[in-house]
Amino acid sequence: MSALFPTGLKTLTKREILRFLRRPWNTFLPPFITNVLYFSVFGVILGARIREVGGVPYIQFILPGLVVLGAIGNAFENASFSIFHGRWNEYIHEPLTSPLSYRSMVFSYVASSALRGIIIGVLIAVIGAFFTPVHSLAHPAYAVAFLLIITVLFAGFGVIGGLVAEDFDHLTVLNQFILRPLVFFGGVFYSLDALEGAALTASYLNPMVYMVNGVRYGVLGVSDIPVNEALGVLTGLTVVVLAVDVYLFKRGYGLTD
């Protein structure tokens, strides 16, 4: 076991996990308030008019999408901020000069960030349960698999974001003006059945559509896309992104002057 998880790997991973757990007001309160508002406005008020989408109550329909939005946003934010903050304050040189392999370093940042995303995703699901009962998951294995893959994927993207960012404003741009719009246009609040023509074609080019529908299938059993193909593509993309992370660390991209 010690060979698989050496002391340095465990230490760095623990440090990164404690970094967000020690700031619960910053980590958990914002998504709590935001999603209470989402469920109140979109689920309760708007849901009273829309009633059903895809054969399920509208408030239940948006639940998986909000879980995805919170999970990937926090996974990306945690990894990008941790990497960039370490660069900015020059303490990232500590793991770089340690005996840790580049794979181990990437694993620590990605695993801790994915964990934060999963925790926030579960928190949002719990909040949703107070607004609408979901008695059981339609396909638990798919729900877990998609949630795990998408949080690891965006933690990997977050590592890249933290390496390429030149200041804190760049991190905000990446998260607020690229990531979130893609999610909002990824079928969180509507079904692809409501689209046609160019809008439908553009939606199929949005990777968020596959993530949202994958989690929605796991939770509710409904999806606008083939879930097995989506899971396979997302898994392959995750492997590629993690390989890029390791390559950038090996090159020292953004890590050394």
GROMACS .gro file of C-alpha atoms in nm:
model
  257
    1MET     CA    1   0.000   0.000   0.000
    2SER     CA    2   0.283   0.240   0.082
    3ALA     CA    3   0.430   0.174  -0.262
    4LEU     CA    4   0.104   0.276  -0.429
    5PHE     CA    5   0.051   0.578  -0.201
    6PRO     CA    6   0.389   0.705  -0.082
    7THR     CA    7   0.410   0.950   0.205
    8GLY     CA    8   0.468   1.249  -0.023
    9LEU     CA    9   0.160   1.171  -0.231
   10LYS     CA   10  -0.059   1.131   0.078
   11THR     CA   11   0.081   1.449   0.232
   12LEU     CA   12   0.021   1.665  -0.076
   13THR     CA   13  -0.328   1.521  -0.129
   14LYS     CA   14  -0.417   1.576   0.237
   15ARG     CA   15  -0.291   1.934   0.220
   16GLU     CA   16  -0.506   2.008  -0.083
   17ILE     CA   17  -0.816   1.852   0.074
   18LEU     CA   18  -0.770   2.038   0.402
   19ARG     CA   19  -0.721   2.360   0.209
   20PHE     CA   20  -1.090   2.371   0.114
   21LEU     CA   21  -1.227   2.187   0.418
   22ARG     CA   22  -1.074   2.446   0.651
   23ARG     CA   23  -1.273   2.720   0.476
   24PRO     CA   24  -1.627   2.579   0.495
   25TRP     CA   25  -1.791   2.921   0.462
   26ASN     CA   26  -1.610   2.979   0.133
   27THR     CA   27  -1.648   2.621   0.010
   28PHE     CA   28  -2.001   2.521   0.102
   29LEU     CA   29  -2.205   2.836   0.174
   30PRO     CA   30  -2.197   2.995  -0.177
   31PRO     CA   31  -2.323   2.683  -0.362
   32PHE     CA   32  -2.581   2.629  -0.087
   33ILE     CA   33  -2.729   2.978  -0.126
   34THR     CA   34  -2.703   2.974  -0.507
   35ASN     CA   35  -2.883   2.644  -0.544
   36VAL     CA   36  -3.156   2.729  -0.297
   37LEU     CA   37  -3.225   3.024  -0.527
   38TYR     CA   38  -3.208   2.805  -0.839
   39PHE     CA   39  -3.456   2.556  -0.699
   40SER     CA   40  -3.682   2.830  -0.566
   41VAL     CA   41  -3.696   3.036  -0.885
   42PHE     CA   42  -3.658   2.780  -1.162
   43GLY     CA   43  -3.800   2.477  -0.985
   44VAL     CA   44  -4.085   2.609  -0.775
   45ILE     CA   45  -4.196   2.928  -0.952
   46LEU     CA   46  -4.116   2.842  -1.314
   47GLY     CA   47  -4.186   2.473  -1.258
   48ALA     CA   48  -4.544   2.554  -1.161
   49ARG     CA   49  -4.599   2.679  -1.517
   50ILE     CA   50  -4.393   2.425  -1.712
   51ARG     CA   51  -4.513   2.122  -1.512
   52GLU     CA   52  -4.327   1.841  -1.690
   53VAL     CA   53  -4.035   1.793  -1.928
   54GLY     CA   54  -3.956   1.454  -2.072
   55GLY     CA   55  -4.229   1.297  -1.862
   56VAL     CA   56  -4.084   1.410  -1.527
   57PRO     CA   57  -4.170   1.712  -1.309
   58TYR     CA   58  -3.968   2.015  -1.415
   59ILE     CA   59  -3.807   2.064  -1.073
   60GLN     CA   60  -3.679   1.705  -1.088
   61PHE     CA   61  -3.567   1.756  -1.448
   62ILE     CA   62  -3.332   2.043  -1.354
   63LEU     CA   63  -3.189   1.867  -1.047
   64PRO     CA   64  -2.920   1.660  -1.230
   65GLY     CA   65  -2.812   1.962  -1.433
   66LEU     CA   66  -2.764   2.173  -1.122
   67VAL     CA   67  -2.561   1.890  -0.968
   68VAL     CA   68  -2.337   1.891  -1.277
   69LEU     CA   69  -2.307   2.270  -1.273
   70GLY     CA   70  -2.196   2.276  -0.911
   71ALA     CA   71  -1.972   1.970  -0.930
   72ILE     CA   72  -1.767   2.065  -1.235
   73GLY     CA   73  -1.752   2.433  -1.140
   74ASN     CA   74  -1.604   2.355  -0.800
   75ALA     CA   75  -1.367   2.088  -0.934
   76PHE     CA   76  -1.235   2.333  -1.193
   77GLU     CA   77  -1.215   2.625  -0.951
   78ASN     CA   78  -1.035   2.426  -0.683
   79ALA     CA   79  -0.765   2.292  -0.915
   80SER     CA   80  -0.710   2.615  -1.108
   81PHE     CA   81  -0.697   2.832  -0.795
   82SER     CA   82  -0.469   2.592  -0.608
   83ILE     CA   83  -0.220   2.572  -0.895
   84PHE     CA   84  -0.225   2.944  -0.969
   85HIS     CA   85  -0.211   3.047  -0.602
   86GLY     CA   86   0.088   2.817  -0.557
   87ARG     CA   87   0.257   2.981  -0.857
   88TRP     CA   88   0.166   3.331  -0.741
   89ASN     CA   89   0.307   3.279  -0.390
   90GLU     CA   90   0.587   3.050  -0.510
   91TYR     CA   91   0.510   2.762  -0.275
   92ILE     CA   92   0.438   2.527  -0.564
   93HIS     CA   93   0.815   2.482  -0.583
   94GLU     CA   94   0.795   2.268  -0.269
   95PRO     CA   95   0.629   1.968  -0.438
   96LEU     CA   96   0.829   2.035  -0.756
   97THR     CA   97   1.158   1.990  -0.567
   98SER     CA   98   1.033   1.686  -0.375
   99PRO     CA   99   1.090   1.323  -0.483
  100LEU     CA  100   0.728   1.305  -0.604
  101SER     CA  101   0.675   1.203  -0.964
  102TYR     CA  102   0.485   1.434  -1.196
  103ARG     CA  103   0.202   1.183  -1.210
  104SER     CA  104   0.177   1.189  -0.832
  105MET     CA  105   0.162   1.568  -0.826
  106VAL     CA  106  -0.113   1.575  -1.087
  107PHE     CA  107  -0.298   1.298  -0.902
  108SER     CA  108  -0.298   1.499  -0.578
  109TYR     CA  109  -0.432   1.817  -0.735
  110VAL     CA  110  -0.689   1.636  -0.948
  111ALA     CA  111  -0.808   1.393  -0.679
  112SER     CA  112  -0.857   1.664  -0.415
  113SER     CA  113  -1.036   1.891  -0.661
  114ALA     CA  114  -1.259   1.610  -0.789
  115LEU     CA  115  -1.345   1.527  -0.428
  116ARG     CA  116  -1.456   1.885  -0.370
  117GLY     CA  117  -1.670   1.867  -0.684
  118ILE     CA  118  -1.832   1.542  -0.571
  119ILE     CA  119  -1.903   1.681  -0.222
  120ILE     CA  120  -2.068   1.990  -0.371
  121GLY     CA  121  -2.264   1.774  -0.615
  122VAL     CA  122  -2.398   1.563  -0.327
  123LEU     CA  123  -2.477   1.880  -0.129
  124ILE     CA  124  -2.683   2.014  -0.420
  125ALA     CA  125  -2.865   1.680  -0.450
  126VAL     CA  126  -2.952   1.699  -0.079
  127ILE     CA  127  -3.079   2.055  -0.121
  128GLY     CA  128  -3.288   1.940  -0.417
  129ALA     CA  129  -3.439   1.661  -0.207
  130PHE     CA  130  -3.596   1.925   0.018
  131PHE     CA  131  -3.772   2.076  -0.283
  132THR     CA  132  -3.866   1.758  -0.469
  133PRO     CA  133  -3.853   1.395  -0.356
  134VAL     CA  134  -3.640   1.155  -0.560
  135HIS     CA  135  -3.709   0.826  -0.387
  136SER     CA  136  -3.434   0.627  -0.560
  137LEU     CA  137  -3.179   0.662  -0.837
  138ALA     CA  138  -3.296   0.511  -1.164
  139HIS     CA  139  -2.945   0.387  -1.256
  140PRO     CA  140  -2.706   0.440  -0.962
  141ALA     CA  141  -2.400   0.302  -1.143
  142TYR     CA  142  -2.440   0.556  -1.425
  143ALA     CA  143  -2.497   0.841  -1.181
  144VAL     CA  144  -2.179   0.757  -0.989
  145ALA     CA  145  -1.974   0.691  -1.303
  146PHE     CA  146  -2.070   1.016  -1.475
  147LEU     CA  147  -2.022   1.224  -1.160
  148LEU     CA  148  -1.679   1.073  -1.104
  149ILE     CA  149  -1.567   1.116  -1.465
  150ILE     CA  150  -1.685   1.475  -1.506
  151THR     CA  151  -1.531   1.594  -1.178
  152VAL     CA  152  -1.196   1.433  -1.264
  153LEU     CA  153  -1.219   1.577  -1.615
  154PHE     CA  154  -1.277   1.933  -1.497
  155ALA     CA  155  -1.023   1.904  -1.221
  156GLY     CA  156  -0.781   1.816  -1.502
  157PHE     CA  157  -0.899   2.119  -1.700
  158GLY     CA  158  -0.852   2.324  -1.385
  159VAL     CA  159  -0.487   2.221  -1.364
  160ILE     CA  160  -0.437   2.347  -1.720
  161GLY     CA  161  -0.623   2.668  -1.636
  162GLY     CA  162  -0.406   2.726  -1.331
  163LEU     CA  163  -0.092   2.679  -1.539
  164VAL     CA  164  -0.187   2.909  -1.828
  165ALA     CA  165  -0.351   3.188  -1.623
  166GLU     CA  166  -0.143   3.502  -1.587
  167ASP     CA  167  -0.351   3.665  -1.314
  168PHE     CA  168  -0.659   3.598  -1.102
  169ASP     CA  169  -0.885   3.768  -1.355
  170HIS     CA  170  -0.803   3.496  -1.606
  171LEU     CA  171  -0.938   3.235  -1.366
  172THR     CA  172  -1.263   3.429  -1.337
  173VAL     CA  173  -1.292   3.455  -1.715
  174LEU     CA  174  -1.236   3.082  -1.759
  175ASN     CA  175  -1.497   2.987  -1.500
  176GLN     CA  176  -1.765   3.254  -1.541
  177PHE     CA  177  -1.750   3.334  -1.912
  178ILE     CA  178  -1.658   3.000  -2.069
  179LEU     CA  179  -1.748   2.715  -1.835
  180ARG     CA  180  -2.080   2.836  -1.696
  181PRO     CA  181  -2.234   2.949  -2.028
  182LEU     CA  182  -2.152   2.609  -2.179
  183VAL     CA  183  -2.333   2.441  -1.889
  184PHE     CA  184  -2.636   2.669  -1.911
  185PHE     CA  185  -2.664   2.590  -2.283
  186GLY     CA  186  -2.602   2.223  -2.210
  187GLY     CA  187  -2.959   2.123  -2.137
  188VAL     CA  188  -2.971   2.204  -1.766
  189PHE     CA  189  -3.304   2.387  -1.787
  190TYR     CA  190  -3.449   2.242  -2.107
  191SER     CA  191  -3.471   1.925  -2.314
  192LEU     CA  192  -3.312   1.897  -2.656
  193ASP     CA  193  -3.657   1.805  -2.784
  194ALA     CA  194  -3.742   2.177  -2.756
  195LEU     CA  195  -3.473   2.265  -3.010
  196GLU     CA  196  -3.450   2.228  -3.385
  197GLY     CA  197  -3.226   2.323  -3.673
  198ALA     CA  198  -2.899   2.503  -3.601
  199ALA     CA  199  -2.970   2.528  -3.228
  200LEU     CA  200  -3.004   2.151  -3.202
  201THR     CA  201  -2.689   2.091  -3.406
  202ALA     CA  202  -2.493   2.337  -3.192
  203SER     CA  203  -2.616   2.164  -2.876
  204TYR     CA  204  -2.475   1.831  -2.992
  205LEU     CA  205  -2.135   2.002  -3.022
  206ASN     CA  206  -2.153   2.115  -2.659
  207PRO     CA  207  -1.984   1.853  -2.436
  208MET     CA  208  -2.193   1.967  -2.139
  209VAL     CA  209  -2.500   1.818  -2.306
  210TYR     CA  210  -2.353   1.470  -2.264
  211MET     CA  211  -2.252   1.529  -1.903
  212VAL     CA  212  -2.588   1.670  -1.798
  213ASN     CA  213  -2.784   1.398  -1.976
  214GLY     CA  214  -2.556   1.127  -1.840
  215VAL     CA  215  -2.620   1.230  -1.481
  216ARG     CA  216  -2.989   1.286  -1.560
  217TYR     CA  217  -3.011   0.929  -1.690
  218GLY     CA  218  -2.848   0.796  -1.375
  219VAL     CA  219  -3.085   0.991  -1.149
  220LEU     CA  220  -3.414   0.993  -1.342
  221GLY     CA  221  -3.371   0.737  -1.619
  222VAL     CA  222  -3.428   0.989  -1.902
  223SER     CA  223  -3.175   1.118  -2.153
  224ASP     CA  224  -3.163   1.294  -2.489
  225ILE     CA  225  -2.840   1.118  -2.593
  226PRO     CA  226  -2.697   0.761  -2.593
  227VAL     CA  227  -2.542   0.737  -2.247
  228ASN     CA  228  -2.295   0.454  -2.311
  229GLU     CA  229  -2.133   0.637  -2.600
  230ALA     CA  230  -2.125   0.957  -2.396
  231LEU     CA  231  -1.958   0.783  -2.103
  232GLY     CA  232  -1.698   0.629  -2.335
  233VAL     CA  233  -1.615   0.961  -2.502
  234LEU     CA  234  -1.593   1.147  -2.170
  235THR     CA  235  -1.367   0.877  -2.027
  236GLY     CA  236  -1.137   0.901  -2.327
  237LEU     CA  237  -1.131   1.280  -2.303
  238THR     CA  238  -1.046   1.258  -1.933
  239VAL     CA  239  -0.747   1.034  -2.004
  240VAL     CA  240  -0.624   1.280  -2.268
  241VAL     CA  241  -0.660   1.581  -2.037
  242LEU     CA  242  -0.477   1.406  -1.753
  243ALA     CA  243  -0.197   1.312  -1.995
  244VAL     CA  244  -0.172   1.680  -2.096
  245ASP     CA  245  -0.153   1.776  -1.726
  246VAL     CA  246   0.140   1.542  -1.669
  247TYR     CA  247   0.312   1.661  -1.987
  248LEU     CA  248   0.282   2.027  -1.883
  249PHE     CA  249   0.424   1.947  -1.539
  250LYS     CA  250   0.715   1.762  -1.698
  251ARG     CA  251   0.787   2.062  -1.920
  252GLY     CA  252   0.752   2.296  -1.624
  253TYR     CA  253   0.500   2.501  -1.821
  254GLY     CA  254   0.398   2.799  -1.606
  255LEU     CA  255   0.583   2.650  -1.309
  256THR     CA  256   0.931   2.781  -1.364
  257ASP     CA  257   1.050   3.122  -1.473
   0.00000   0.00000   0.00000
